[in-house]
PDB file of C-alpha atoms in Angstrom:
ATOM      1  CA  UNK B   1      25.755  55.826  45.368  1.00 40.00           C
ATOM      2  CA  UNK B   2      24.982  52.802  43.227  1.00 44.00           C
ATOM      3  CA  UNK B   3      27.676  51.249  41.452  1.00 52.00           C
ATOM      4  CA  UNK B   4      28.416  47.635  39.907  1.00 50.00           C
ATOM      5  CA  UNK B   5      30.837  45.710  38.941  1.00 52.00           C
ATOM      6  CA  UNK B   6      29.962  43.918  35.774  1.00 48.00           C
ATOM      7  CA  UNK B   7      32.616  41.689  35.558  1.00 48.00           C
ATOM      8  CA  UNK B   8      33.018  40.815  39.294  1.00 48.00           C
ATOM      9  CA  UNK B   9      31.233  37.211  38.610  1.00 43.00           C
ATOM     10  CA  UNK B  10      34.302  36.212  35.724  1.00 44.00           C
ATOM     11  CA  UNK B  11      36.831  37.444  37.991  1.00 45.00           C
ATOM     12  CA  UNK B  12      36.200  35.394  41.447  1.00 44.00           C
ATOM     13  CA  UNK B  13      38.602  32.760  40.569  1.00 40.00           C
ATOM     14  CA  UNK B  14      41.434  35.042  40.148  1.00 48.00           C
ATOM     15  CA  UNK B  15      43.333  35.593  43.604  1.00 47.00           C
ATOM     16  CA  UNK B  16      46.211  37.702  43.568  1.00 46.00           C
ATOM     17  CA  UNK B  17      48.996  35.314  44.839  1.00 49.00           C
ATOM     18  CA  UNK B  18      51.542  38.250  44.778  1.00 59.00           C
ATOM     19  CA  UNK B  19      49.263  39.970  47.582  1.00 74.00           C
ATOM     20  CA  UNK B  20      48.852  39.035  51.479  1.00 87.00           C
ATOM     21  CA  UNK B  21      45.043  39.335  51.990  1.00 93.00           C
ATOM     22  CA  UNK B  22      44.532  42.161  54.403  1.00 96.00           C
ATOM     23  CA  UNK B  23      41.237  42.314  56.758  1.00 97.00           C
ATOM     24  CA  UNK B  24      38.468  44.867  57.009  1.00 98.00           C
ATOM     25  CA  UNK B  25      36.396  45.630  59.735  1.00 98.00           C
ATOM     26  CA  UNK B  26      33.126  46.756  58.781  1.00 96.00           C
ATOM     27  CA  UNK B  27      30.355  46.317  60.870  1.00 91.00           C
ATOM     28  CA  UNK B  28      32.693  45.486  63.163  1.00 91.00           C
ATOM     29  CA  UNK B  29      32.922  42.394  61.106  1.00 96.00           C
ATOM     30  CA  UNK B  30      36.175  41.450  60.198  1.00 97.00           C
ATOM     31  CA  UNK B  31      36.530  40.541  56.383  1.00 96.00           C
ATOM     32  CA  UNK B  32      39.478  39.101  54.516  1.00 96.00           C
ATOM     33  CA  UNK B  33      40.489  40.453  51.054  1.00 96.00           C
ATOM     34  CA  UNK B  34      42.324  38.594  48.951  1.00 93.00           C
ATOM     35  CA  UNK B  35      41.498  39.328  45.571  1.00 93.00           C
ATOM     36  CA  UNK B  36      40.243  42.304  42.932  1.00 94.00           C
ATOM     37  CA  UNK B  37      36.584  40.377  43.475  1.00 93.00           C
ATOM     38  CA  UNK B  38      36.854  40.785  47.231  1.00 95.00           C
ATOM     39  CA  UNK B  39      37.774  44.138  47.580  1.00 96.00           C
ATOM     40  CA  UNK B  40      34.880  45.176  44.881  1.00 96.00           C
ATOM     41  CA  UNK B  41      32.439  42.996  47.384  1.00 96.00           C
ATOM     42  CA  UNK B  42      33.777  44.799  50.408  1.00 97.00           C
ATOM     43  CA  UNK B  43      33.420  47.937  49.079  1.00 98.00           C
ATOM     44  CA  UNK B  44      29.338  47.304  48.057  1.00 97.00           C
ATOM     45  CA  UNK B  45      29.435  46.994  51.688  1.00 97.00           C
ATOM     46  CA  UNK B  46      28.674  50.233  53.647  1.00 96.00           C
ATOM     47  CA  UNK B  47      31.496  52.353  54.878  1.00 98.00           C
ATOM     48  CA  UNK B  48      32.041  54.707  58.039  1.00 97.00           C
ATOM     49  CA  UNK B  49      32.194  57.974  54.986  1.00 97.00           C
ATOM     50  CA  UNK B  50      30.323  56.420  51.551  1.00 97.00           C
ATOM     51  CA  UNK B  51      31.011  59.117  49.576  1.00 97.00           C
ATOM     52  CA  UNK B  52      34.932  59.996  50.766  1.00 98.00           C
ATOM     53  CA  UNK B  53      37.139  60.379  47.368  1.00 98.00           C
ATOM     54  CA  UNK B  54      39.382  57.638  48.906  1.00 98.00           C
ATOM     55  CA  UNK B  55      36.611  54.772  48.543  1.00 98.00           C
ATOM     56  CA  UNK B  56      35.402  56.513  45.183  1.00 98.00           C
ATOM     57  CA  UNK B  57      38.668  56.058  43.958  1.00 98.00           C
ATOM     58  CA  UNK B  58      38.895  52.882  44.952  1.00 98.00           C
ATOM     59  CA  UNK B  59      35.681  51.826  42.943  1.00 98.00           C
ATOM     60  CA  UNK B  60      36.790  53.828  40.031  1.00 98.00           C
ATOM     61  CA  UNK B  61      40.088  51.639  40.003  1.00 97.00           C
ATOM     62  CA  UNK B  62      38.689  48.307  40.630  1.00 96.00           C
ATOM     63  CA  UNK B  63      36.075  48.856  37.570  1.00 95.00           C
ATOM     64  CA  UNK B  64      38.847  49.890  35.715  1.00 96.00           C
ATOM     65  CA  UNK B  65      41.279  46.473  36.704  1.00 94.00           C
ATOM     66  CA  UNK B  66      38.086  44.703  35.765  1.00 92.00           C
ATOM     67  CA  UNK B  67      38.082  46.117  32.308  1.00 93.00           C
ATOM     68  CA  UNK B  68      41.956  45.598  32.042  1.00 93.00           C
ATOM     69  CA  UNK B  69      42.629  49.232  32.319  1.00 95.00           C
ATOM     70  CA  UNK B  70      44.816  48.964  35.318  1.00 93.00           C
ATOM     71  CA  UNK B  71      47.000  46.776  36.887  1.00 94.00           C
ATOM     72  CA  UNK B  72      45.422  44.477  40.079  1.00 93.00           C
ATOM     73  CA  UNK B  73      48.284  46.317  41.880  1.00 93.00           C
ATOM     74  CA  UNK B  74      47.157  49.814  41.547  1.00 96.00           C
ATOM     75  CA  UNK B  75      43.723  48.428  41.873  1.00 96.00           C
ATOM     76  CA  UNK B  76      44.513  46.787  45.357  1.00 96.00           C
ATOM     77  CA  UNK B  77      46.746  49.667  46.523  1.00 96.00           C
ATOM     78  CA  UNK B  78      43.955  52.060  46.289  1.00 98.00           C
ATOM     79  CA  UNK B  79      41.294  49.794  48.176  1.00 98.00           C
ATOM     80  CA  UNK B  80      44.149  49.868  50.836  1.00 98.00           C
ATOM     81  CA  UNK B  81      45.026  53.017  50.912  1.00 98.00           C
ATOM     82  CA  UNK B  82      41.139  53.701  51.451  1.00 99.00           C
ATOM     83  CA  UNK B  83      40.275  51.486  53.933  1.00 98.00           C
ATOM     84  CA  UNK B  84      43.270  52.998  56.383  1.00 98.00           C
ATOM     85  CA  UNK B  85      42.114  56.283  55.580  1.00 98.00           C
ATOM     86  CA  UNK B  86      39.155  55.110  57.085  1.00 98.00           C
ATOM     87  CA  UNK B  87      40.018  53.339  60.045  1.00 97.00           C
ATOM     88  CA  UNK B  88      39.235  49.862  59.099  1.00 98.00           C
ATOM     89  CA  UNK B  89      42.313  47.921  58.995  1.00 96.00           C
ATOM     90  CA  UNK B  90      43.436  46.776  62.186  1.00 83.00           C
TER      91      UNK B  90
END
């Protein structure tokens, strides 16, 4: 599945200072999140299941922070939830 995030470029400055950056493993490569641009790079990355409705959710709700249609909590709280349903935060 292709996907992009439009605005990811605009939004790189913007950590979220409310949020402890969590790490991914994938590739066995461990990768810090710590903003709404990170976790929309890490999930362009490939996953253990690409097409599990965790991640897809995840991508729908980071486009949709990007837009302003959610809040970076939601947002960041769904990328979580989806990368321990997948094993890769350790």
């Amino acid at each position: 599945m292709a996907f992009a995030f439009s605005h990811l470029q605009s939004w790189r400055a913007i950590k979220m200072a409310a949020f402890i950056p969590i790490t991914v493993y994938l590739n066995h490569k461990p990768t810090v999140v710590a903003s709404i641009a990170d976790a929309g790079t890490a999930l362009q990355q490939p996953w253990p299941l690409m097409e599990k409705p965790s991640r897809l959710e995840a991508i729908r709700m980071i486009e949709e922070c990007l837009a302003g249609h959610c809040s970076l909590q939601a947002a960041f709280a769904a990328f979580k939830a989806a990368a321990s349903e997948q094993g890769l935060l350790k």
